[in-house]
Amino acid sequence: MKYLECLICFKISLLTFCSFNLNAQYKESDLPLIPRPLEMQKVQGIFLLDNQVGLDLKSKDADIKTASTYLIDLLKNDYGIQIKQTGAARSIRFELDPQIGNEEGYILHVSPQLISIKSKSPAGAFMAVQTLRQLIPIGQKDKLEIPAISIKDEPRFAHRGVMLDVGRYYFPVSFIKKYIDVLAAYKINKFHLHLTEDGGWRMEIKKYPKLQEISAWRDSTVIGHVSDKPRKFDGKRHGGYYTHEELKDLVKYAQDRFITIIPEIDMPGHTLSALAGYPELSCFPDRKYRVLTAWGIQKDILCPKESTFKFVEDVLTEVMEVFPSKYIHIGGDEAKKDNWKVCSHCQELIRREGLKDEHGLQSYFIKRVEKFVNSKGRAIIGWDEILEGGLAPNATVMSWRGEKGGIDAAKLGHDVIMSPNHYMYLDYYQTPEMRKREPVAIGSYLPLETVYSYNPLPNSLTKAEKKHILGVQAHVWSEYIPNGKHAEHMTFPRVLAMAEVGWTAQERKDYSDFISRLKKAAKFLDTKQVNYSKYFLEQY
Ligand code: ACM
Ligand code: ZN
């Protein structure tokens, strides 16, 4: 058996070697494929994609139509090509193939007569479509010369996410759609919407109208960095919120691009905007609360009263009506315990429940919320602070303060999404000159190469523990990102490096090869009017 396997292996290697040898001039980096596929072989010839090409759907699965319709619309809108339904000279074929092991895996063959896409599921077909899109030479229209090629591909991780903080600033739905479109082009499959912050509550909650009337708006916003002295403010009202209808439309838009939107309602901290509308949710209801106008961690947080849990459950009920995602992110980060320490209700609750301290109380809070979310058939994700005081039984941990929380959670048998700040916080500066050359940012320096270098599987985990690492995520916190154009500047191209971290097998990663491909990918970003940072073009 071993001998036979070796022989097969040798034959495959020989085949691969021969096919690359046939094209001695060809380098993988000649094609702008990001993330880099698992296996690819260039073959002779081209497929001419024009109005004579037809669609050949071998599967009746409605979802595969989502992938093929996406391709048809793309060819029409971006390239002026109308795909024929019958009687075509050449065709694009979609076929489901149960032999393919990975849900998002695919095999793409391009030959002069046929583009064949095989996948286990519609998601894989969509990923193949994105690869095909990247094979289209930039600048061509009407008649596209797709290089003949054979690609066998699958992702390294199932979770490849990006978080956008729409709490600190409101971003229009039209911008979010454009953003999702570009993320989908790089096979990112999770979009985490951070919907609530001290500086603004952005989701319509029908049962609590003051969240729309009061919590969604602030009077003014700090200009420059919060540490600048003296602090200056713009004196302008800022805010907005997304209605259920808008969010449902966004969910569908993302689904059509095989992206799941994971909503986050942050609690018990980062809730000052909610307290501005409903002070009774705090430990000190008689105090006045204002939606935050500058940035920083606040001591005013939710008080774990029965009426607060009722509010949280009502809010999450509406969240789960709008978002079909299995995961609901309930935050849990940076909840200062100052008020809980001096609140008679909180102290009594600690005594009554036999909790160790205020961290135990946060754990009690998160566990209660988890129980409610689980009872609706969903699961929670929380920031790594939810480990403090004891992890809720089924929680997935999003590790942001480095990898420690993720490692501890995986060792406890919990699922983990790795997003350590020093590799994955795209709100950090991207040049060594920082503020001397870039618009003001939160601080710290995160170059493209560092994002690319990240390996989400820490050496300190065993093979079994590594299975708990679902994947990787980049975060775009928006304290210093007031609009979509700026969000693009911070996100791109660093998120393309993250996309390759999440998708490409570790042994296939190569930074200089990535940079060659990125230079070509930049031309695609130009066609989409994406305001990416040009720094890498000076550097390399
Ligand atoms: C975080 O950066 N507070 C999750
Ligand atoms: Zn309290």
Coordinates of C-alpha atoms and ligand atoms in Angstrom, one line a residue:
M1 CA 0.0 0.0 0.0
K2 CA 2.7 2.4 1.0
Y3 CA 4.7 1.5 -2.1
L4 CA 1.6 2.2 -4.3
E5 CA 1.0 5.6 -2.6
C6 CA 4.6 6.5 -3.3
L7 CA 4.3 5.6 -6.9
I8 CA 1.2 7.6 -7.4
C9 CA 2.8 10.5 -5.6
F10 CA 5.8 10.3 -7.8
K11 CA 3.6 10.2 -10.9
I12 CA 1.7 13.3 -9.8
S13 CA 4.9 15.2 -9.1
L14 CA 6.3 14.2 -12.4
L15 CA 3.1 15.4 -14.1
T16 CA 3.2 18.7 -12.3
F17 CA 6.9 19.1 -13.1
C18 CA 6.3 18.4 -16.8
S19 CA 3.4 20.8 -17.1
F20 CA 5.4 23.6 -15.6
N21 CA 8.3 22.7 -17.8
L22 CA 6.1 23.0 -20.9
N23 CA 5.7 26.6 -19.9
A24 CA 9.2 27.4 -18.8
Q25 CA 8.6 31.1 -19.3
Y26 CA 5.6 31.1 -17.0
K27 CA 5.7 32.2 -13.4
E28 CA 2.7 31.9 -11.0
S29 CA 3.2 35.5 -10.0
D30 CA 2.4 36.4 -13.7
L31 CA -1.2 35.9 -12.7
P32 CA -2.7 38.2 -10.1
L33 CA -4.3 35.5 -8.0
I34 CA -4.9 36.5 -4.4
P35 CA -5.2 34.5 -2.3
R36 CA -2.7 32.1 -3.9
P37 CA -4.3 28.8 -4.9
L38 CA -3.3 25.4 -3.6
E39 CA -2.3 24.0 -6.9
M40 CA -2.1 25.4 -10.4
Q41 CA -0.8 24.4 -13.8
K42 CA -0.7 26.6 -16.8
V43 CA -1.5 24.9 -20.1
Q44 CA -1.3 26.1 -23.7
G45 CA -4.0 28.3 -25.2
I46 CA -6.7 30.8 -24.2
F47 CA -10.5 30.7 -23.8
L48 CA -12.1 33.6 -25.6
L49 CA -14.9 34.9 -23.4
D50 CA -17.3 36.9 -25.6
N51 CA -21.0 37.1 -26.5
Q52 CA -20.8 33.6 -28.2
V53 CA -20.2 31.9 -24.9
G54 CA -23.0 30.0 -23.2
L55 CA -23.9 28.8 -19.7
D56 CA -24.0 25.0 -18.9
L57 CA -25.5 24.4 -15.5
K58 CA -25.1 20.7 -14.6
S59 CA -26.8 21.2 -11.3
K60 CA -30.3 22.2 -10.5
D61 CA -29.3 23.5 -7.0
A62 CA -30.8 26.9 -6.6
D63 CA -27.7 28.1 -4.8
I64 CA -25.3 27.3 -7.7
K65 CA -27.5 29.7 -9.6
T66 CA -26.4 32.4 -7.1
A67 CA -22.8 31.8 -8.2
S68 CA -23.6 31.6 -11.9
T69 CA -25.9 34.6 -11.8
Y70 CA -23.2 36.5 -10.0
L71 CA -20.8 35.7 -12.9
I72 CA -23.4 36.5 -15.6
D73 CA -24.1 39.9 -14.0
L74 CA -20.4 40.6 -13.5
L75 CA -19.6 39.9 -17.2
K76 CA -22.5 42.1 -18.3
N77 CA -21.9 45.0 -16.0
D78 CA -18.1 45.1 -15.9
Y79 CA -17.2 43.7 -19.3
G80 CA -20.2 44.3 -21.6
I81 CA -20.6 40.5 -22.3
Q82 CA -24.0 38.8 -22.6
I83 CA -23.8 35.1 -21.8
K84 CA -26.1 33.0 -24.0
Q85 CA -28.4 30.4 -22.5
T86 CA -28.3 28.0 -25.5
G87 CA -26.6 27.3 -28.8
A88 CA -23.2 28.6 -27.8
A89 CA -19.8 27.9 -29.5
R90 CA -18.0 27.7 -26.2
S91 CA -19.3 27.3 -22.6
I92 CA -18.9 27.9 -18.9
R93 CA -19.9 24.8 -17.0
F94 CA -20.9 24.6 -13.4
E95 CA -21.0 21.2 -11.8
L96 CA -21.3 19.9 -8.2
D97 CA -18.8 17.2 -7.4
P98 CA -19.2 15.3 -4.1
Q99 CA -15.6 14.0 -4.4
I100 CA -14.3 17.5 -3.6
G101 CA -13.5 17.5 0.1
N102 CA -13.8 21.1 1.2
E103 CA -17.1 23.1 1.3
E104 CA -15.4 26.0 -0.4
G105 CA -13.0 23.9 -2.5
Y106 CA -13.2 23.9 -6.3
I107 CA -11.5 22.7 -9.5
L108 CA -11.3 25.2 -12.3
H109 CA -10.2 24.1 -15.7
V110 CA -9.9 26.6 -18.5
S111 CA -9.3 25.2 -22.0
P112 CA -10.0 26.8 -25.4
Q113 CA -13.5 25.4 -25.6
L114 CA -14.6 25.1 -22.0
I115 CA -14.4 26.7 -18.6
S116 CA -15.3 24.0 -16.2
I117 CA -16.0 24.7 -12.5
K118 CA -16.4 21.8 -10.2
S119 CA -17.2 22.2 -6.5
K120 CA -18.7 20.3 -3.6
S121 CA -21.0 23.2 -2.9
P122 CA -22.3 26.5 -4.3
A123 CA -19.8 28.3 -2.1
G124 CA -16.9 26.6 -3.9
A125 CA -18.4 27.5 -7.2
F126 CA -18.5 31.2 -6.1
M127 CA -14.8 31.0 -5.0
A128 CA -14.0 29.6 -8.5
V129 CA -15.8 32.5 -10.1
Q130 CA -13.7 34.9 -8.1
T131 CA -10.6 33.1 -9.3
L132 CA -11.9 33.3 -12.9
R133 CA -12.5 37.0 -12.4
Q134 CA -8.9 37.5 -11.4
L135 CA -7.8 35.7 -14.6
I136 CA -9.5 38.3 -16.8
P137 CA -6.8 40.6 -18.2
I138 CA -7.2 44.2 -16.8
G139 CA -8.4 46.6 -19.5
Q140 CA -10.1 44.0 -21.7
K141 CA -13.8 44.4 -22.6
D142 CA -16.2 42.6 -24.9
K143 CA -13.6 39.9 -25.8
L144 CA -11.7 38.5 -22.8
E145 CA -8.7 36.3 -23.3
I146 CA -8.7 34.0 -20.3
P147 CA -5.4 32.0 -20.1
A148 CA -5.9 28.2 -20.2
I149 CA -5.1 26.8 -16.7
S150 CA -5.9 24.1 -14.3
I151 CA -6.5 25.1 -10.6
K152 CA -7.3 22.9 -7.7
D153 CA -8.0 25.0 -4.6
E154 CA -9.4 25.0 -1.1
P155 CA -9.1 27.3 1.9
R156 CA -6.8 26.7 4.9
F157 CA -9.4 28.1 7.3
A158 CA -13.2 28.2 7.3
H159 CA -13.4 31.7 8.9
R160 CA -11.8 34.5 7.0
G161 CA -13.4 37.7 8.4
V162 CA -13.3 41.4 8.4
M163 CA -14.8 43.6 11.1
L164 CA -16.0 47.1 10.4
D165 CA -16.8 49.4 13.3
V166 CA -19.9 51.3 12.3
G167 CA -20.5 52.4 15.9
R168 CA -17.8 55.1 16.1
Y169 CA -18.9 56.4 12.7
Y170 CA -21.9 55.7 10.6
F171 CA -21.1 54.4 7.2
P172 CA -23.7 54.5 4.4
V173 CA -25.2 51.2 3.2
S174 CA -24.0 52.0 -0.3
F175 CA -20.4 52.1 1.0
I176 CA -20.8 48.9 2.9
K177 CA -22.1 47.1 -0.2
K178 CA -19.1 48.3 -2.2
Y179 CA -16.8 47.2 0.6
I180 CA -18.4 43.7 0.8
D181 CA -18.0 43.4 -3.0
V182 CA -14.3 43.9 -2.8
L183 CA -13.9 41.6 0.2
A184 CA -15.7 38.9 -1.7
A185 CA -13.3 39.3 -4.6
Y186 CA -10.6 38.0 -2.2
K187 CA -12.6 35.1 -0.8
I188 CA -13.3 36.7 2.5
N189 CA -16.4 35.0 3.8
K190 CA -17.4 36.7 7.1
F191 CA -18.2 40.3 7.6
H192 CA -18.5 41.3 11.3
L193 CA -20.6 44.4 11.8
H194 CA -19.7 46.1 15.1
L195 CA -23.1 47.8 15.5
T196 CA -23.0 49.5 18.9
E197 CA -20.5 51.7 20.6
D198 CA -20.2 54.4 23.3
G199 CA -20.2 56.9 20.4
G200 CA -23.4 55.6 18.7
W201 CA -26.0 52.8 18.5
R202 CA -26.6 51.9 14.8
M203 CA -29.2 49.2 14.7
E204 CA -32.9 50.0 14.8
I205 CA -34.5 48.2 17.7
K206 CA -38.3 48.6 17.3
K207 CA -39.0 47.9 21.0
Y208 CA -36.7 50.7 22.2
P209 CA -37.3 53.8 20.1
K210 CA -34.9 56.0 22.1
L211 CA -32.0 53.9 20.7
Q212 CA -32.9 55.6 17.4
E213 CA -33.9 59.0 18.7
I214 CA -31.1 59.5 21.2
S215 CA -28.4 56.7 21.2
A216 CA -27.8 56.9 17.4
W217 CA -26.6 60.6 17.6
R218 CA -23.8 62.6 19.2
D219 CA -23.5 66.3 19.4
S220 CA -19.9 66.7 18.4
T221 CA -16.8 64.7 17.7
V222 CA -13.2 65.1 18.8
I223 CA -10.8 66.4 16.0
G224 CA -7.3 65.0 15.8
H225 CA -6.1 62.4 18.4
V226 CA -7.8 62.3 21.8
S227 CA -4.4 62.7 23.4
D228 CA -3.8 66.1 21.6
K229 CA -3.8 69.1 23.9
P230 CA -5.9 71.0 24.0
R231 CA -8.7 68.7 22.7
K232 CA -10.7 70.2 19.9
F233 CA -14.2 69.2 18.8
D234 CA -16.0 69.8 15.5
G235 CA -19.3 70.8 17.0
K236 CA -21.3 68.9 14.4
R237 CA -24.0 66.4 15.1
H238 CA -23.1 62.9 13.8
G239 CA -25.0 59.7 13.6
G240 CA -27.5 57.5 11.9
Y241 CA -28.8 53.9 12.2
Y242 CA -29.7 51.0 9.9
T243 CA -33.3 50.0 9.7
H244 CA -34.3 46.3 9.8
E245 CA -35.1 46.6 6.1
E246 CA -31.7 48.0 5.3
L247 CA -30.0 45.3 7.3
K248 CA -32.0 42.5 5.8
D249 CA -31.1 43.8 2.3
L250 CA -27.5 43.9 3.4
V251 CA -27.7 40.3 4.7
K252 CA -29.1 39.2 1.3
Y253 CA -26.5 41.2 -0.6
A254 CA -23.7 39.5 1.4
Q255 CA -25.3 36.1 1.1
D256 CA -25.3 36.5 -2.7
R257 CA -21.6 36.9 -2.4
F258 CA -21.3 33.9 0.0
I259 CA -20.4 36.2 2.9
T260 CA -22.1 35.8 6.3
I261 CA -22.7 38.9 8.3
I262 CA -22.0 38.4 12.0
P263 CA -23.7 41.2 14.0
E264 CA -22.2 42.4 17.2
I265 CA -24.0 44.0 20.1
D266 CA -21.3 44.9 22.5
M267 CA -22.0 44.4 26.2
P268 CA -21.8 45.0 29.1
G269 CA -19.2 47.7 28.2
H270 CA -19.1 50.1 25.3
T271 CA -22.8 50.8 26.0
L272 CA -22.7 54.5 26.9
S273 CA -25.0 55.4 23.9
A274 CA -27.6 52.9 25.2
L275 CA -27.4 54.5 28.6
A276 CA -27.9 58.0 27.1
G277 CA -31.3 56.7 25.8
Y278 CA -32.1 54.4 28.8
P279 CA -30.2 55.5 32.0
E280 CA -32.2 52.9 34.0
L281 CA -29.9 50.2 32.4
S282 CA -26.9 51.7 34.4
C283 CA -25.9 51.2 38.0
F284 CA -26.8 54.9 38.6
P285 CA -30.1 55.7 36.8
D286 CA -30.3 59.2 38.2
R287 CA -27.2 60.4 36.4
K288 CA -27.2 62.0 33.0
Y289 CA -25.4 60.1 30.2
R290 CA -24.4 61.6 26.8
V291 CA -23.4 59.7 23.7
L292 CA -19.6 59.8 23.6
T293 CA -17.9 62.6 21.7
A294 CA -14.3 61.5 22.2
W295 CA -12.6 58.1 22.4
G296 CA -11.5 55.9 25.3
I297 CA -12.8 53.2 27.6
Q298 CA -15.8 54.3 29.7
K299 CA -16.7 53.3 33.3
D300 CA -20.4 53.6 32.6
I301 CA -21.6 50.2 31.6
L302 CA -24.8 48.0 31.8
C303 CA -25.8 47.0 35.3
P304 CA -26.7 43.3 35.5
K305 CA -30.3 43.9 36.7
E306 CA -33.3 41.7 35.7
S307 CA -34.6 44.7 33.7
T308 CA -31.2 45.0 31.9
F309 CA -31.4 41.3 31.0
K310 CA -34.9 41.9 29.6
F311 CA -33.5 44.7 27.5
V312 CA -30.6 42.6 26.2
E313 CA -32.9 39.7 25.4
D314 CA -35.4 42.0 23.5
V315 CA -32.5 43.5 21.6
L316 CA -31.0 40.2 20.7
T317 CA -34.4 38.9 19.6
E318 CA -34.6 41.6 17.0
V319 CA -31.0 41.0 16.1
M320 CA -31.7 37.3 15.5
E321 CA -34.8 38.2 13.4
V322 CA -32.7 40.3 11.1
F323 CA -29.4 38.3 11.0
P324 CA -29.6 34.5 10.2
S325 CA -26.0 34.0 11.2
K326 CA -25.3 31.0 13.5
Y327 CA -23.0 33.3 15.5
I328 CA -24.1 36.4 17.4
H329 CA -21.2 38.5 18.7
I330 CA -21.9 39.8 22.2
G331 CA -18.7 41.8 22.7
G332 CA -17.5 41.5 26.3
D333 CA -14.4 43.7 25.9
E334 CA -13.1 46.5 28.0
A335 CA -15.9 46.5 30.6
K336 CA -14.5 48.6 33.4
K337 CA -15.7 47.3 36.8
D338 CA -15.6 50.7 38.7
N339 CA -19.4 51.1 38.9
W340 CA -20.0 47.4 39.7
K341 CA -17.6 47.7 42.6
V342 CA -19.7 50.4 44.3
C343 CA -23.2 49.4 43.1
S344 CA -25.3 47.8 45.9
H345 CA -27.2 45.7 43.5
C346 CA -24.1 44.4 41.8
Q347 CA -22.4 43.6 45.2
E348 CA -25.6 41.9 46.4
L349 CA -25.7 39.8 43.2
I350 CA -22.1 38.8 43.7
R351 CA -22.9 37.6 47.2
R352 CA -26.1 35.9 46.3
E353 CA -24.7 34.0 43.4
G354 CA -21.5 33.1 45.3
L355 CA -19.3 34.8 42.7
K356 CA -15.7 35.6 43.4
D357 CA -15.6 39.2 42.3
E358 CA -16.6 41.6 39.5
H359 CA -14.9 39.4 36.9
G360 CA -17.1 36.6 38.1
L361 CA -20.1 38.9 37.7
Q362 CA -19.0 39.6 34.1
S363 CA -18.8 35.9 33.5
Y364 CA -22.3 35.5 35.1
F365 CA -23.6 38.2 32.7
I366 CA -22.1 36.6 29.6
K367 CA -23.2 33.1 30.6
R368 CA -26.8 34.3 31.0
V369 CA -26.8 35.9 27.6
E370 CA -25.2 32.8 26.1
K371 CA -28.0 30.7 27.5
F372 CA -30.6 32.9 25.9
V373 CA -28.8 32.9 22.5
N374 CA -28.3 29.1 22.7
S375 CA -32.0 28.7 23.4
K376 CA -32.7 30.3 20.0
G377 CA -30.4 27.8 18.3
R378 CA -27.5 30.3 17.9
A379 CA -24.0 30.6 19.4
I380 CA -22.1 33.5 20.8
I381 CA -18.7 34.9 20.0
G382 CA -17.0 37.2 22.5
W383 CA -13.8 39.1 22.8
D384 CA -11.1 37.4 24.8
E385 CA -12.1 39.2 28.0
I386 CA -14.9 36.7 28.3
L387 CA -12.3 34.2 29.6
E388 CA -11.9 36.3 32.8
G389 CA -14.0 35.0 35.6
G390 CA -14.8 31.8 33.6
L391 CA -15.8 31.1 30.0
A392 CA -19.4 30.5 29.0
P393 CA -19.8 26.8 28.1
N394 CA -20.3 27.1 24.3
A395 CA -18.6 30.4 23.5
T396 CA -16.2 31.0 20.7
V397 CA -13.4 33.4 21.6
M398 CA -12.1 36.2 19.4
S399 CA -8.6 36.7 20.5
W400 CA -7.5 40.4 20.1
R401 CA -5.1 41.1 23.0
G402 CA -2.4 39.1 21.2
E403 CA -2.9 35.3 21.0
K404 CA -3.0 34.4 24.6
G405 CA -6.8 34.4 25.0
G406 CA -7.1 32.3 21.8
I407 CA -4.5 29.8 23.1
D408 CA -6.1 29.5 26.5
A409 CA -9.5 29.1 25.0
A410 CA -8.4 26.4 22.5
K411 CA -6.7 24.5 25.4
L412 CA -10.0 24.6 27.2
G413 CA -11.7 23.0 24.1
H414 CA -13.3 26.2 22.8
D415 CA -13.4 27.4 19.3
V416 CA -11.3 30.5 18.5
I417 CA -11.0 33.2 15.9
M418 CA -7.5 34.6 15.9
S419 CA -7.3 38.4 15.4
P420 CA -4.3 39.5 17.5
N421 CA -4.0 43.3 17.4
H422 CA -0.3 43.5 16.4
Y423 CA -1.1 41.5 13.2
M424 CA -4.7 42.2 12.5
Y425 CA -5.7 45.7 13.6
L426 CA -6.0 47.7 10.4
D427 CA -6.7 50.9 12.3
Y428 CA -2.9 51.1 13.1
Y429 CA -0.5 53.2 10.9
Q430 CA 0.9 51.5 7.9
T431 CA 4.1 53.5 7.4
P432 CA 7.0 53.9 9.9
E433 CA 6.6 57.7 9.7
M434 CA 3.1 57.2 11.1
R435 CA 1.4 60.6 11.8
K436 CA 4.1 62.5 10.0
R437 CA 2.9 61.1 6.7
E438 CA -0.5 59.5 7.3
P439 CA -3.8 60.9 8.6
V440 CA -4.2 60.6 12.3
A441 CA -4.7 57.0 13.5
I442 CA -5.2 55.3 16.8
G443 CA -1.4 54.6 17.1
S444 CA 1.0 51.7 16.7
Y445 CA 2.5 50.5 13.4
L446 CA 1.3 47.5 11.4
P447 CA 3.1 47.1 8.1
L448 CA 1.7 45.0 5.2
E449 CA 4.5 42.4 5.7
T450 CA 3.6 41.9 9.3
V451 CA 0.0 41.1 8.4
Y452 CA 1.2 38.7 5.8
S453 CA 3.6 37.0 8.1
Y454 CA 0.9 35.9 10.5
N455 CA 0.3 32.2 11.1
P456 CA -3.0 31.6 13.0
L457 CA -1.9 28.2 14.4
P458 CA 0.4 28.8 17.4
N459 CA 3.2 26.3 18.0
S460 CA 2.1 25.9 21.6
L461 CA -1.1 24.1 20.6
T462 CA -1.4 20.4 20.0
K463 CA -2.8 19.1 16.7
A464 CA -6.2 18.5 18.4
E465 CA -6.2 22.0 19.9
K466 CA -5.3 23.6 16.6
K467 CA -8.6 22.2 15.2
H468 CA -10.3 24.8 17.4
I469 CA -8.8 27.6 15.5
L470 CA -11.6 28.4 13.0
G471 CA -9.6 31.1 11.3
V472 CA -8.5 34.7 11.2
Q473 CA -10.0 38.1 11.2
A474 CA -8.9 41.7 10.6
H475 CA -10.5 44.6 12.4
V476 CA -11.2 48.2 11.2
W477 CA -12.0 50.2 14.3
S478 CA -13.2 53.6 13.3
E479 CA -12.3 56.1 16.0
Y480 CA -10.1 57.9 13.4
I481 CA -11.8 56.6 10.2
P482 CA -14.7 59.0 9.6
N483 CA -15.8 57.9 6.1
G484 CA -15.7 55.1 3.5
K485 CA -12.8 56.5 1.5
H486 CA -10.6 56.5 4.6
A487 CA -11.8 53.0 5.6
E488 CA -10.6 51.8 2.2
H489 CA -7.2 53.5 2.7
M490 CA -6.8 51.6 6.0
T491 CA -8.2 48.3 4.8
F492 CA -6.5 47.9 1.4
P493 CA -4.1 46.4 0.6
R494 CA -3.5 45.0 4.1
V495 CA -6.7 43.0 4.0
L496 CA -5.4 41.2 0.9
A497 CA -2.5 39.9 3.0
M498 CA -5.0 38.7 5.6
A499 CA -7.0 37.0 2.9
E500 CA -4.0 35.0 1.9
V501 CA -3.2 34.2 5.6
G502 CA -6.7 32.8 5.9
W503 CA -6.9 30.9 2.6
T504 CA -3.5 29.9 1.4
A505 CA -1.6 26.8 2.7
Q506 CA 1.3 27.9 4.9
E507 CA 3.9 26.3 2.6
R508 CA 2.4 28.2 -0.4
K509 CA 2.9 31.6 1.2
D510 CA 5.7 33.7 -0.2
Y511 CA 5.8 37.4 0.5
S512 CA 7.8 38.5 -2.6
D513 CA 5.5 36.5 -4.8
F514 CA 2.5 38.1 -3.0
I515 CA 3.9 41.6 -3.7
S516 CA 4.3 40.8 -7.5
R517 CA 0.7 39.6 -7.5
L518 CA -0.5 42.6 -5.4
K519 CA 0.9 45.0 -7.9
K520 CA -1.4 43.5 -10.6
A521 CA -4.3 43.2 -8.2
A522 CA -3.9 47.0 -7.5
K523 CA -5.0 47.6 -11.1
F524 CA -8.2 45.7 -10.4
L525 CA -8.7 47.8 -7.3
D526 CA -8.2 50.9 -9.5
T527 CA -11.0 49.7 -11.8
K528 CA -13.3 49.5 -8.7
Q529 CA -12.2 53.0 -7.5
V530 CA -10.9 51.5 -4.2
N531 CA -8.9 54.1 -2.3
Y532 CA -6.1 51.7 -1.3
S533 CA -2.9 52.9 0.4
K534 CA -0.2 53.3 -2.3
Y535 CA 2.7 53.0 0.1
F536 CA 3.6 49.5 -1.0
L537 CA 4.2 50.7 -4.6
E538 CA 7.0 53.0 -3.3
Q539 CA 8.4 50.3 -1.1
Y540 CA 8.7 47.5 -3.6
Ligands
ACM1 C1 -11.2 45.7 21.2 O1 -10.3 46.1 20.5 N1 -11.6 46.4 22.2 C2 -11.8 44.4 21.0
ZN2 ZN -24.8 47.7 39.2

